[in-house]
């Protein structure tokens, strides 16, 4: 099949590369000429395990190409996939300007049947707006051209996106007639062989499914973080509680890890956007409001622990920070808890020595060169002469450090662990003062 992907960001790039990998001819189009030039050279602008290798393989095979030529892109594919960003607007609702711009572009150049596939995360009713935008452009040209619009939300986890696309849990297709259903079934046939994972529903339900899925996962995280706050106050260990409740198959172990808050490009904006959608139809989404409020508080919790430990005076202090990305196996720092903590430390006159296996370049892009941000080549270099160690991202590299070495390098044996990587009693025996999330009282050395 011939497929055009509008948008060469995270979703568009993974989608295009994986569709090419199973034999399709794919053209990815983007307005960012520098990004397209980089991709044409086989270099990915994001870090995602396995993506660059797969991209180069399909570039070399001629199944994958990149362009900035919009007319060429519209002409190329029978299937036109919209995978552009939907950033939060000022009121938290999804900004659809890029989605509508793509729809207008398709309408400006289409000369034969097109199946337009909304893969961007969009509010209920967006497919109809896309349909209207395409039709308005066709009418302006005086052209009669058949097209269909379907909702096909993505469910990719950063750090595991290739596997998620190649072995999906489910494939959601929202449509109002049979023709696009058959085309979508053909498109996804290579990923649907073991058993039928394709679920066809109406368009509004498909659009809501994506938001509901992310909101549910965010709710689990915020619930556990609230339980962690309770555990601290009653002297319980949230890690033992997590194992106890996760053993119930109705609950399971996924997304019940307490920590210093969720971040990334999806959960924060999707919870906000879903809450705004509810408000627009006269519904007060109280659970979503609570999820958002708990996460806001959680992203500030680690700094609050630091500030209180040092009696509200950290001017001139130097902190080591392990982890910048919002989660492991990505370089994405969008809405990352690390940014909240960094900026709070700087506001109080502290310096930070940081290490992350993938997100160092992203930190430089975001913050530039500054005297109070020291980028280190190794985790060990980051702790040298620091007043305390702060753990923000649960990279495996951080799971089993040389604790005697840490103790020898830190000015004082002090750890603030935002991901509960270590056993408090072990750290206490080793002479550390250890703050974690919901592990009962903090354990002094």
XYZ file of C-alpha atoms in Angstrom:
445
model
C 0.000 0.000 0.000
C 1.060 3.609 -0.562
C 0.841 5.699 2.591
C 1.558 9.355 3.294
C 2.367 10.376 6.873
C 1.930 14.046 7.782
C 4.265 14.832 10.665
C 7.688 13.303 11.305
C 7.679 13.576 15.074
C 7.434 10.695 17.486
C 4.151 9.156 16.302
C 4.613 9.872 12.598
C 8.153 8.554 12.463
C 7.419 5.321 14.334
C 4.228 4.741 12.324
C 5.874 5.384 8.953
C 8.937 3.267 9.717
C 6.925 0.299 10.992
C 4.506 0.400 8.050
C 7.485 0.421 5.659
C 9.047 -2.483 7.536
C 6.179 -4.800 6.490
C 6.476 -3.902 2.805
C 4.436 -0.740 2.289
C 5.670 2.314 0.387
C 5.675 5.224 2.835
C 6.300 8.938 2.365
C 6.709 11.099 5.473
C 6.183 14.827 5.000
C 7.012 17.656 7.373
C 7.283 21.454 7.196
C 10.598 21.339 9.089
C 13.189 21.192 6.303
C 16.099 20.654 8.710
C 14.379 17.644 10.262
C 13.616 16.163 6.827
C 17.246 16.617 5.742
C 18.363 14.838 8.921
C 15.953 11.960 8.315
C 17.030 11.631 4.688
C 20.525 11.005 6.044
C 19.200 8.240 8.285
C 19.448 10.170 11.561
C 16.461 10.311 13.904
C 15.721 13.559 15.782
C 14.442 11.559 18.773
C 15.780 8.632 20.764
C 13.666 5.505 20.593
C 15.288 2.047 20.954
C 15.628 0.336 17.569
C 14.100 3.166 15.537
C 17.188 4.510 13.784
C 18.289 1.041 12.679
C 14.833 0.264 11.285
C 14.643 3.644 9.568
C 17.974 3.137 7.789
C 17.016 -0.364 6.716
C 13.841 0.888 5.022
C 15.517 3.975 3.546
C 18.071 1.691 1.915
C 15.312 -0.582 0.617
C 13.483 2.373 -0.936
C 10.277 1.746 1.013
C 10.592 4.892 3.130
C 11.167 8.453 1.938
C 10.954 11.946 3.388
C 9.901 15.224 1.793
C 8.706 18.784 2.432
C 6.691 18.807 -0.815
C 3.036 18.817 0.217
C 1.570 18.271 -3.253
C 3.891 15.342 -3.873
C 2.871 13.865 -0.516
C -0.864 14.187 -1.173
C -0.470 12.655 -4.636
C 1.615 9.781 -3.250
C -0.641 7.907 -0.857
C -4.152 6.543 -1.065
C -3.984 6.580 2.724
C -3.200 9.987 4.228
C -2.191 9.703 7.890
C -2.366 12.797 10.110
C 0.245 12.476 12.860
C 0.980 16.085 13.781
C 1.103 17.569 17.276
C -1.927 18.719 19.262
C -0.281 20.838 21.966
C -2.373 22.220 24.829
C -3.996 25.579 24.171
C -4.042 28.333 26.789
C -7.092 26.810 28.479
C -5.677 23.258 28.377
C -7.792 22.123 25.419
C -6.092 20.482 22.424
C -4.856 22.941 19.797
C -6.043 21.543 16.451
C -4.441 24.130 14.152
C -1.875 21.677 12.755
C -4.460 18.936 12.232
C -6.780 21.309 10.377
C -3.858 22.683 8.353
C -3.064 19.160 7.123
C -6.745 18.603 6.258
C -6.734 21.816 4.222
C -3.556 20.720 2.445
C -5.146 17.397 1.461
C -8.192 19.265 0.160
C -6.000 21.636 -1.850
C -4.228 18.871 -3.783
C -6.376 15.706 -3.784
C -7.471 14.516 -7.230
C -8.612 10.961 -6.420
C -10.019 8.974 -3.496
C -8.177 9.421 -0.189
C -8.607 7.659 3.128
C -7.668 10.222 5.771
C -6.540 8.621 9.004
C -6.470 10.680 12.217
C -3.646 9.238 14.311
C -3.006 12.408 16.296
C -4.586 12.475 19.740
C -7.639 14.642 19.166
C -10.888 15.533 21.000
C -14.241 14.029 20.138
C -15.614 15.710 17.021
C -12.261 16.313 15.310
C -12.934 13.891 12.434
C -15.933 15.999 11.459
C -13.798 19.156 11.542
C -11.235 17.426 9.321
C -13.984 16.359 6.943
C -15.331 19.917 6.749
C -11.863 21.405 6.180
C -11.110 19.000 3.316
C -14.518 19.537 1.721
C -14.212 23.324 1.944
C -10.941 23.232 -0.008
C -12.369 20.845 -2.607
C -15.381 23.141 -3.010
C -13.116 26.160 -3.414
C -11.327 24.339 -6.246
C -14.591 23.199 -7.796
C -13.373 19.597 -7.587
C -15.436 16.524 -6.789
C -13.220 13.980 -5.050
C -14.307 11.159 -2.761
C -12.650 10.773 0.626
C -13.290 9.202 4.016
C -12.038 10.193 7.463
C -11.336 7.570 10.117
C -10.071 7.777 13.671
C -7.120 5.478 14.329
C -5.545 6.506 17.650
C -2.038 5.390 18.529
C -1.164 3.546 21.738
C 2.625 3.748 21.674
C 4.728 3.804 24.837
C 7.892 5.858 24.541
C 10.815 3.495 24.992
C 8.833 0.518 23.622
C 7.106 2.070 20.599
C 8.466 -0.288 17.923
C 7.259 -3.361 19.775
C 3.926 -1.685 20.563
C 3.321 -0.970 16.871
C 4.517 -4.338 15.570
C 2.675 -6.333 18.279
C -0.318 -4.196 19.245
C -2.712 -5.001 22.087
C -5.559 -3.567 20.020
C -6.093 -1.605 16.811
C -8.907 0.909 17.174
C -10.656 2.092 14.011
C -13.443 4.630 14.151
C -15.473 4.861 10.952
C -18.990 5.396 9.672
C -18.942 3.176 6.567
C -17.590 -0.098 5.205
C -15.079 1.085 2.561
C -12.495 2.521 4.994
C -12.965 -0.473 7.314
C -11.746 -2.836 4.596
C -8.782 -0.606 3.718
C -7.786 -0.343 7.382
C -8.091 -4.098 7.795
C -5.768 -4.542 4.798
C -3.315 -1.966 6.169
C -3.064 -3.647 9.561
C -3.200 -7.264 8.356
C 0.569 -7.837 8.952
C 0.125 -6.825 12.615
C -3.097 -8.758 13.107
C -2.255 -12.353 12.227
C -2.189 -14.090 15.612
C -5.781 -13.165 16.446
C -8.093 -10.360 15.407
C -7.062 -7.258 17.346
C -8.870 -4.796 15.108
C -11.826 -3.188 16.870
C -14.179 -1.167 14.672
C -16.423 1.392 16.345
C -18.037 4.727 15.604
C -15.732 7.721 15.184
C -16.679 9.558 18.384
C -16.073 6.432 20.465
C -12.659 5.884 18.875
C -11.659 9.494 19.554
C -12.732 9.189 23.192
C -11.027 5.797 23.643
C -7.539 7.295 23.328
C -8.169 9.999 25.907
C -9.948 7.604 28.251
C -7.025 5.132 28.107
C -4.417 7.745 28.992
C -6.614 9.280 31.677
C -7.141 5.867 33.283
C -3.381 5.217 33.414
C -2.715 8.682 34.820
C -5.428 8.040 37.421
C -3.676 4.880 38.597
C -0.421 6.791 39.019
C -2.003 9.664 40.937
C -3.961 7.241 43.124
C -0.764 5.442 44.126
C 0.979 8.746 44.785
C -1.855 9.758 47.092
C -1.590 6.388 48.851
C 2.160 7.006 49.188
C 1.451 10.318 50.922
C -0.863 8.475 53.311
C 1.741 5.748 53.889
C 4.308 8.343 54.935
C 1.925 9.750 57.522
C 0.890 6.423 59.059
C 4.318 4.772 58.933
C 3.503 2.210 56.209
C 5.731 1.199 53.292
C 4.012 1.885 49.965
C 6.245 -0.641 48.200
C 4.810 -3.436 50.326
C 1.322 -2.040 49.767
C 1.979 -1.958 46.005
C 2.917 -5.636 45.983
C -0.108 -6.462 48.103
C -2.648 -4.767 45.839
C -0.875 -5.561 42.566
C -1.202 -9.262 43.302
C -4.939 -8.852 42.780
C -5.438 -9.607 39.046
C -8.256 -7.050 38.944
C -5.666 -4.362 39.735
C -2.370 -5.717 38.376
C 1.114 -4.243 38.704
C 1.153 -1.864 35.731
C 1.141 1.868 36.491
C 0.971 1.506 40.275
C 4.531 2.636 40.994
C 4.574 5.751 43.196
C 7.125 8.400 42.357
C 7.759 12.069 41.711
C 4.899 12.468 39.234
C 4.123 11.616 35.624
C 5.266 13.707 32.667
C 5.832 13.341 28.945
C 3.915 14.449 25.892
C 0.703 12.487 26.576
C -0.628 12.156 30.111
C -0.428 15.818 31.233
C -1.975 17.302 28.098
C -4.497 14.490 27.558
C -5.891 14.676 31.092
C -6.236 18.452 30.700
C -7.826 18.155 27.264
C -10.324 15.528 28.422
C -11.245 17.698 31.408
C -11.852 20.662 29.070
C -13.995 18.491 26.788
C -16.115 17.538 29.779
C -16.458 21.196 30.774
C -17.592 22.110 27.270
C -20.553 19.724 27.525
C -21.494 20.800 31.049
C -19.817 17.978 33.002
C -17.526 18.631 35.952
C -14.835 15.952 35.667
C -13.971 15.728 39.368
C -11.757 12.650 39.118
C -9.712 14.178 36.297
C -9.321 17.378 38.298
C -8.045 15.359 41.247
C -5.627 13.388 39.051
C -4.163 16.628 37.740
C -3.988 18.244 41.188
C -2.237 15.247 42.773
C 0.306 15.122 39.961
C 1.040 18.842 40.248
C 1.753 18.376 43.936
C 3.801 15.226 43.336
C 6.117 16.925 40.837
C 7.039 19.421 43.582
C 7.311 16.852 46.384
C 10.976 15.939 45.947
C 12.058 19.578 46.000
C 9.935 20.148 49.120
C 11.726 17.276 50.868
C 15.097 18.736 49.878
C 14.149 22.248 50.955
C 12.866 21.103 54.328
C 15.909 18.913 55.008
C 18.235 21.867 54.472
C 16.018 24.116 56.644
C 14.942 26.212 53.667
C 18.469 27.327 52.828
C 20.110 25.725 49.809
C 21.838 28.784 48.362
C 25.302 27.748 47.233
C 24.569 24.042 47.626
C 25.427 21.596 44.839
C 23.142 18.680 44.046
C 23.713 15.598 41.894
C 20.730 14.609 39.748
C 20.407 11.207 38.115
C 17.832 11.261 35.336
C 16.347 14.040 33.218
C 13.955 12.246 30.839
C 10.386 11.802 32.065
C 10.861 8.010 31.901
C 13.642 5.547 30.948
C 14.515 4.660 27.334
C 13.690 8.076 25.921
C 15.275 11.523 25.684
C 11.902 13.248 26.085
C 11.860 15.953 28.773
C 8.415 17.330 28.007
C 6.627 17.965 31.334
C 9.371 15.938 33.062
C 9.540 16.156 36.880
C 13.267 16.870 36.496
C 12.442 20.271 35.014
C 10.282 21.248 37.987
C 13.032 20.212 40.399
C 15.868 21.847 38.431
C 14.053 25.153 38.147
C 13.087 25.145 41.835
C 16.687 24.444 42.883
C 18.015 27.206 40.652
C 15.439 29.661 41.986
C 16.893 29.089 45.461
C 20.486 29.581 44.349
C 21.618 25.943 44.076
C 23.770 24.320 41.380
C 22.997 20.932 39.832
C 25.343 18.321 38.364
C 23.249 16.098 36.101
C 23.566 12.831 34.245
C 21.091 11.063 31.960
C 21.999 8.334 29.431
C 20.001 9.986 26.620
C 18.582 13.397 27.555
C 21.731 15.520 27.957
C 21.409 17.114 24.507
C 17.756 17.844 25.179
C 18.670 19.548 28.456
C 21.148 21.734 26.574
C 18.499 22.575 23.981
C 16.028 23.552 26.687
C 18.317 25.460 29.040
C 21.431 26.348 27.054
C 24.741 26.808 28.844
C 24.457 28.111 32.380
C 26.774 28.125 35.368
C 24.305 26.343 37.655
C 23.805 23.375 35.273
C 26.777 21.039 34.957
C 26.388 18.197 32.443
C 28.408 15.160 33.505
C 29.632 12.239 31.407
C 28.888 9.551 33.994
C 26.690 9.043 37.045
C 29.845 8.866 39.143
C 31.035 12.269 37.937
C 27.702 13.821 38.855
C 27.967 12.906 42.558
C 31.491 14.244 43.070
C 31.454 16.836 45.891
C 27.657 17.124 45.773
C 25.673 17.886 48.917
C 23.089 15.212 48.047
C 21.991 12.845 45.286
C 18.539 13.265 43.705
C 17.125 10.381 41.644
C 14.414 11.420 39.179
C 14.356 8.787 36.383
C 14.455 5.034 37.002
C 17.091 4.102 34.416
C 18.398 0.575 35.073
C 21.895 2.004 35.250
C 20.931 3.621 38.565
C 19.413 0.529 40.171
C 22.539 -0.999 41.726
C 25.213 1.645 42.318
C 28.412 1.320 44.298
C 27.096 2.725 47.575
C 30.471 2.941 49.370
C 31.766 4.937 46.398
C 28.732 7.239 46.519
C 29.320 7.780 50.208
C 32.949 8.675 49.592
C 32.086 11.198 46.870
C 29.097 12.984 48.402
C 29.769 15.688 50.969
C 27.244 13.911 53.148
C 25.575 10.501 52.639
C 22.191 11.891 51.606
C 19.838 10.560 48.896
C 16.449 11.856 47.738
C 14.948 9.012 45.698
C 11.955 9.993 43.557
C 11.543 6.467 42.136
C 11.948 4.177 45.183
C 14.888 2.312 43.702
C 16.518 1.226 46.967
C 15.648 -0.529 50.207
C 15.506 1.994 53.054
C 16.874 -0.380 55.704
C 19.863 -1.271 53.539
C 20.648 2.397 52.985
C 20.352 3.076 56.702
C 22.803 0.275 57.505
C 25.230 1.751 54.984
C 25.072 5.084 56.771
C 22.866 7.059 54.359
C 20.042 9.409 55.176
C 17.441 8.293 52.678
C 14.262 10.036 51.581
C 11.909 8.117 49.263
C 8.235 8.283 48.278
C 5.828 6.696 50.751
C 8.355 4.440 52.495
C 7.264 5.446 56.013
C 9.377 7.835 58.052
C 12.619 9.001 56.469
C 15.547 6.981 57.720
C 18.473 8.981 59.117
C 22.002 7.618 59.123
